[in-house]
Coordinates of C-alpha atoms in Angstrom, one line a residue:
X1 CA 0.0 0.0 0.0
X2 CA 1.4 3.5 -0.9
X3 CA 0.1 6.7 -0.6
X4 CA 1.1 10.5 -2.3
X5 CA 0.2 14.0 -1.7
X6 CA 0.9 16.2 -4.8
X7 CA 1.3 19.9 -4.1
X8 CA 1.9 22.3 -6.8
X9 CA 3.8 25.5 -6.3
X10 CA 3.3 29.4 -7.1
X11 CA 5.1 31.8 -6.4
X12 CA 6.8 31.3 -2.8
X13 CA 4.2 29.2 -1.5
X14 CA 3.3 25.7 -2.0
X15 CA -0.8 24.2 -1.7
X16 CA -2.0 20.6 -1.6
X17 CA -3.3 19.6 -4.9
X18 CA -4.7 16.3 -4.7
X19 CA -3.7 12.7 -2.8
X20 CA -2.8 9.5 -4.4
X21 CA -3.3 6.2 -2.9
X22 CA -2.8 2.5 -4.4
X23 CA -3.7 -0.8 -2.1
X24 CA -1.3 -3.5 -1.8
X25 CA -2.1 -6.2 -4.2
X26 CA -1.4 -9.7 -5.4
X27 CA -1.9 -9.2 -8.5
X28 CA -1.6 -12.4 -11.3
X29 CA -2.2 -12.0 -15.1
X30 CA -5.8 -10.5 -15.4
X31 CA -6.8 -11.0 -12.3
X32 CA -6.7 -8.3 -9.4
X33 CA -5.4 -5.7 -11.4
X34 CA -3.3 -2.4 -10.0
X35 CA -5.8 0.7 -9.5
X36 CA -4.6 4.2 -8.2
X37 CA -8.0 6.2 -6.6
X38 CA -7.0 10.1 -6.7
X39 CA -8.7 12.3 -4.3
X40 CA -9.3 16.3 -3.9
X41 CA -8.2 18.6 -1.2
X42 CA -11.5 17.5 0.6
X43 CA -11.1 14.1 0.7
X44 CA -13.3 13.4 -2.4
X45 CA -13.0 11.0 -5.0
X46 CA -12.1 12.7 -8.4
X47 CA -11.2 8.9 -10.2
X48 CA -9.3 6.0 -10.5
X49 CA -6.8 4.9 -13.0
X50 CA -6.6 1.0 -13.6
X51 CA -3.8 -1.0 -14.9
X52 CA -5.6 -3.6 -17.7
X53 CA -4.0 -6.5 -18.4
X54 CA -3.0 -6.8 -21.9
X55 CA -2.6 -9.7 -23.1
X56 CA 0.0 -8.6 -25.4
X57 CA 1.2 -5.4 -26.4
X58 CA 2.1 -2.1 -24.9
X59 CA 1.1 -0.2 -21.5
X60 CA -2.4 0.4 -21.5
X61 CA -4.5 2.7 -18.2
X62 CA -8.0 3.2 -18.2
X63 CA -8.9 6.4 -16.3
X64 CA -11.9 6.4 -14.6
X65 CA -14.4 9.4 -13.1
X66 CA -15.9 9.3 -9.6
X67 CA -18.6 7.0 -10.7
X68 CA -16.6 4.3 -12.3
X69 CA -17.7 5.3 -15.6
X70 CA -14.4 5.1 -18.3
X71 CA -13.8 8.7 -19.6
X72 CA -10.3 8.5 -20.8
X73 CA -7.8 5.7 -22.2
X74 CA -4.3 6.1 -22.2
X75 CA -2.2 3.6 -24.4
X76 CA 1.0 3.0 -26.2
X77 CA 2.0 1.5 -29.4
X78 CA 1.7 -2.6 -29.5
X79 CA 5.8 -3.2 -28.6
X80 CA 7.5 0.1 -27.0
X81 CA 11.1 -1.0 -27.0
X82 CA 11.6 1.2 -24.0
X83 CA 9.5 -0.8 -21.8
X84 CA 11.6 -3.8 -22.3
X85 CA 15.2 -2.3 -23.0
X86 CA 15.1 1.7 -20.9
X87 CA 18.5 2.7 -22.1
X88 CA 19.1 6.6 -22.3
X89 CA 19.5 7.0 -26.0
X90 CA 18.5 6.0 -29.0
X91 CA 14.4 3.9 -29.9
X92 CA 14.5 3.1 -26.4
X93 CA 14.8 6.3 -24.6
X94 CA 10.7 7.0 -24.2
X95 CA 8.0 5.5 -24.6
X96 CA 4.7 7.9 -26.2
X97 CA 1.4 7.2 -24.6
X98 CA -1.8 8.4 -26.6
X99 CA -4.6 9.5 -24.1
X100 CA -8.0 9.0 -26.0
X101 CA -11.0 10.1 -25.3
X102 CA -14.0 7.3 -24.6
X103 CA -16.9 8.7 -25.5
X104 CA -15.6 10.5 -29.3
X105 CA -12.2 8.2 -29.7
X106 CA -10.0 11.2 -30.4
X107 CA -7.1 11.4 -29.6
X108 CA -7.0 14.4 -26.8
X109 CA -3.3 14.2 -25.5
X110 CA -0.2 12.7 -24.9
X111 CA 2.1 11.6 -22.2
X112 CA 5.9 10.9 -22.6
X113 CA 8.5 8.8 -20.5
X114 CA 11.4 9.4 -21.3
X115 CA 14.4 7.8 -19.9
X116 CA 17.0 10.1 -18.0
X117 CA 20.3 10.9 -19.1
X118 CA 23.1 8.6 -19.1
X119 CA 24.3 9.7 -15.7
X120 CA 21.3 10.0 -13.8
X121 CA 20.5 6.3 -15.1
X122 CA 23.4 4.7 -13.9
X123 CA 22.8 6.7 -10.5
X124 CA 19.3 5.9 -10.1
X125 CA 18.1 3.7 -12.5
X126 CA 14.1 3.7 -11.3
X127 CA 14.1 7.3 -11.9
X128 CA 12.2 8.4 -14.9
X129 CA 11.1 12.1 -16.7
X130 CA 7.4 12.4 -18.0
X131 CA 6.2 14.7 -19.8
X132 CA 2.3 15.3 -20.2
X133 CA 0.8 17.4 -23.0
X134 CA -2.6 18.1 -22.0
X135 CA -3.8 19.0 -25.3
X136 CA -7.9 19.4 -25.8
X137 CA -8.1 17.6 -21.9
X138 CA -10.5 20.6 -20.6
X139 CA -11.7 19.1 -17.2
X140 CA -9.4 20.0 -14.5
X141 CA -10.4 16.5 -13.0
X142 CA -9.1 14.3 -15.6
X143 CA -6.0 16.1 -15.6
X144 CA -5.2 15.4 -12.1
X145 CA -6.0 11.9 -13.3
X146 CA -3.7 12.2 -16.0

């Protein structure tokens, strides 16, 4: 079980943004999948994201709203070569995941990983950069979900 607060800064000052929290589980294949609930500054449920299992291919996250209902998918290509071989250059330095919207199936975003630079990697090898482009995303909810 882990949990995050995420606070975003202006200015001098830093405010709480929103809290993360995942349950331990045992997960196996499809069943008992990951799922990270993100809640407001009140306490309140703003969505889950949930880790699919795919039976082959690339990462896949379904992002969810407060009612369960799917509003967003976020997916990468079949085979990213950086999920299997994260080196710091070259096809395997990011992977590109398309976030896609549910209810029209356009593509509304993007988020990046990109793998750090040579040094930092050999420092800290679980440490990783992402980079989210928002795009037409217009709901301040489902980009704290993002």
């Amino acid at each position: 079980w882990w949990s995050v607060d995420v606070f975003y800064t202006q200015g001098l000052g830093s405010e709480y943004a929103f809290h993360l929290e995942r349950q331990a589980t045992c997960t196996c294949c499809c069943c008992n999948r990951p799922e990270v609930v993100v809640r407001d500054v009140q306490g309140n449920t703003i969505g889950s994201v949930r880790d699919p299992f795919p039976c082959c291919g690339g990462l896949t996250f379904s992002i969810r709203d407060p009612n369960d209902e799917k509003v967003l998918k976020m997916s990468s290509s079949c085979c990213p070569l950086g999920l299997w071989c994260p080196l710091p250059y070259g096809p395997c330095s990011e992977i590109e995941m398309d976030i896609t919207d549910t209810d029209s199936g356009e593509t509304v975003g993007r988020v990046t990983k990109k793998v750090p630079s040579t040094l930092k990697f050999l420092l800290s090898p679980d440490v990783d950069d992402y980079h989210v482009e928002f795009g037409r995303v217009s709901r301040p909810a489902h980009k704290a979900l993002i």
